[in-house]
Every structure is written in structure tokens, then in C-alpha cells.
Short mmCIF file of C-alpha atoms in Angstrom, two decimals:
data_model
loop_
_atom_site.label_atom_id
_atom_site.label_comp_id
_atom_site.label_asym_id
_atom_site.label_seq_id
_atom_site.Cartn_x
_atom_site.Cartn_y
_atom_site.Cartn_z
CA ARG A 1 4.31 -2.92 -19.27
CA GLY A 2 2.99 -6.02 -17.21
CA GLU A 3 3.97 -4.08 -14.18
CA PHE A 4 0.21 -4.39 -12.43
CA ARG A 5 -1.34 -7.36 -11.90
CA MET A 6 -4.53 -7.68 -10.41
CA TYR A 7 -5.82 -11.65 -9.57
CA VAL A 8 -9.69 -11.87 -8.84
CA MET A 9 -11.12 -14.47 -7.56
CA SER A 10 -14.71 -15.38 -8.41
CA ALA A 11 -17.55 -17.41 -7.00
CA ASP A 12 -20.81 -17.74 -9.58
CA GLY A 13 -19.44 -14.89 -11.05
CA ARG A 14 -19.14 -12.90 -7.71
CA PRO A 15 -15.58 -11.92 -7.07
CA ILE A 16 -14.75 -13.14 -3.29
CA SER A 17 -11.26 -12.17 -3.17
CA ILE A 18 -8.64 -9.70 -4.90
CA GLY A 19 -5.47 -8.63 -5.00
CA PHE A 20 -3.70 -5.92 -6.32
CA CYS A 21 -0.68 -6.20 -7.11
CA LEU A 22 3.01 -4.74 -8.64
CA MET A 23 5.68 -6.37 -10.16
CA VAL A 24 8.81 -4.06 -10.12
CA GLY A 25 12.55 -5.68 -11.24
CA GLY A 26 11.48 -8.80 -10.34
CA CYS A 27 10.25 -8.47 -6.97
CA TYR A 28 6.72 -9.34 -6.34
CA TYR A 29 4.56 -6.54 -4.47
CA VAL A 30 0.93 -6.74 -2.71
CA PRO A 31 -0.02 -3.37 -1.31
CA LYS A 32 -3.50 -4.04 -1.37
CA SER A 33 -5.56 -7.03 -1.26
CA ALA A 34 -9.13 -8.03 -0.12
CA TYR A 35 -12.01 -10.62 -0.07
CA ASP A 36 -15.93 -10.81 0.73
CA GLU A 37 -16.73 -11.18 4.10
CA ASP A 38 -19.61 -13.22 3.66
CA PHE A 39 -17.22 -16.04 2.05
CA SER A 40 -15.18 -15.47 5.57
CA LYS A 41 -15.40 -19.00 6.50
CA TYR A 42 -13.93 -20.50 3.16
CA THR A 43 -10.61 -18.12 3.49
CA PRO A 44 -11.00 -16.94 -0.01
CA GLY A 45 -7.95 -14.85 0.32
CA GLN A 46 -5.86 -17.42 1.99
CA VAL A 47 -6.56 -19.95 -1.58
CA GLN A 48 -6.46 -16.89 -3.44
CA MET A 49 -2.94 -16.41 -2.34
CA ARG A 50 -1.51 -19.86 -2.71
CA PHE A 51 -2.56 -19.88 -6.42
CA ILE A 52 -1.18 -16.22 -7.06
CA ILE A 53 2.22 -18.24 -5.28
CA GLY A 54 1.72 -20.47 -7.60
CA ASP A 55 1.23 -18.32 -10.70
CA LEU A 56 4.23 -16.39 -9.63
CA VAL A 57 6.36 -19.66 -9.65
CA ARG A 58 5.44 -20.38 -12.83
CA ARG A 59 6.69 -17.28 -14.34
CA GLY A 60 9.96 -17.58 -12.13
CA VAL A 61 9.57 -14.98 -10.00
CA ARG A 62 11.78 -15.43 -7.24
CA THR A 63 10.95 -12.38 -4.51
CA PHE A 64 7.46 -11.85 -2.49
CA ASP A 65 7.16 -8.65 -0.98
CA ILE A 66 3.60 -9.25 0.92
CA LEU A 67 4.17 -5.36 2.46
CA GLY A 68 3.74 -4.15 5.31
CA PRO A 69 3.77 -5.76 9.85
CA MET A 70 3.58 -9.00 10.34
CA ALA A 71 -0.19 -10.28 10.51
CA PRO A 72 -1.37 -13.59 11.12
CA TRP A 73 -2.56 -14.50 8.13
CA LYS A 74 0.87 -14.00 7.00
CA ALA A 75 2.24 -16.12 8.95
CA VAL A 76 0.85 -18.97 7.07
CA TRP A 77 3.02 -17.92 4.65
CA THR A 78 5.87 -16.71 6.26
CA ASP A 79 7.52 -15.85 9.26
CA LYS A 80 9.75 -14.00 7.72
CA VAL A 81 9.17 -9.48 7.46
CA PRO A 82 11.60 -7.82 5.61
CA ARG A 83 12.19 -4.34 7.36
CA HIS A 84 9.77 -1.51 6.56
CA ALA A 85 8.48 1.78 6.88
CA ASN A 86 6.24 4.19 5.89
CA LEU A 87 6.25 7.21 3.89
CA TYR A 88 3.87 10.06 4.36
CA ILE A 89 3.14 13.41 2.22
CA PHE A 90 1.12 16.33 3.25
CA ARG A 91 0.22 19.25 1.17
CA PRO A 92 1.61 22.44 2.37
CA GLY A 93 -1.18 24.97 3.96
CA ALA A 94 -3.81 24.47 7.22
CA ARG A 95 -5.28 21.29 5.96
CA GLY A 96 -1.92 19.36 5.03
CA SER A 97 -1.04 20.85 8.54
CA ALA A 98 -3.90 19.61 10.68
CA ALA A 99 -3.04 16.45 8.70
CA TYR A 100 -0.04 15.98 9.80
CA LEU A 101 -0.46 17.51 13.62
CA ALA A 102 -3.09 14.76 13.52
CA ALA A 103 -1.35 11.64 12.00
CA MET A 104 1.92 12.79 13.68
CA LYS A 105 1.44 13.58 17.15
CA LEU A 106 -2.53 13.55 18.03
CA LEU A 107 -2.51 9.59 16.71
CA PRO A 108 0.59 8.68 18.93
CA LEU A 109 0.20 10.37 21.60
CA ALA A 110 -3.71 8.43 21.83
CA ARG A 111 -1.65 4.83 21.12
CA CYS A 112 -0.12 5.28 24.33
CA ALA A 113 -2.52 6.33 26.21
CA LYS A 114 -4.83 3.34 25.20
CA ALA A 115 -1.51 0.66 25.71
CA ARG A 116 -1.36 2.19 28.86
CA VAL A 117 -4.55 1.95 29.88
CA ARG A 118 -4.07 -2.06 28.70
CA ARG A 119 -0.98 -2.51 30.89
CA SER A 120 -2.73 -1.18 34.07
CA MET A 121 -5.55 -3.57 33.20
#
């Protein structure tokens, strides 16, 4: 149906940047992109993003959502961040309960403690 796209940028036959993308209802979403750290000084992810955006413009795509919170690499492309939310699904039982406890209770407590320590320095 053409909803999934994968853009791969290569150098000498070696993939150095990959973007996994979804096209849904005329909106282009980027749930995951990655690059080879050996090429980081050449910013392959940014180079690839330029080509992806060019491809989308040629295809007539009008909405592009990189997803997730603002990050420095995203600020190169936009200063607008749509509101987003996280959705977590835990399986029933002991393992799911343990995962829920860790993700939803312990991790936030650890983040708060870390922030308090940083502020006190």
C-alpha cells in the first residue's frame, strides 16, 4: 500500500544512514532513523534528511512529523514541535507488573532524584 518507506544512504556500498518512515493519511512520520557513528563528522543523518524532504516535496506530501520531543538535530529543520504522548502497553502477570513498576514508578523517581542532585550542585 506504500505506507512504509525506508530510505538508505550508502557510501562505497556500506549503509551509513537509514530512515524508517510511515506515510499515513498524507502525513509522513519518522519513527526511527539512525546513522553509522564512523561517519558522524559528515552528519549523514542531516544529509539524508535533506534528500528525504526533497523527495517528499516532489511527491506532494504536505505534512512531515519527525515524532518525539525536540532534539538539537531536529532544530535544524524546524522550531515547531507538535504535542506528543507516549503509550505504554504491559502484558498481564508478574512480568508485566514488574515492567510497569519499573517504567512508570521507579524510573520517574530516579529522574527526579537525578534532577535534584544536578540542581544542588
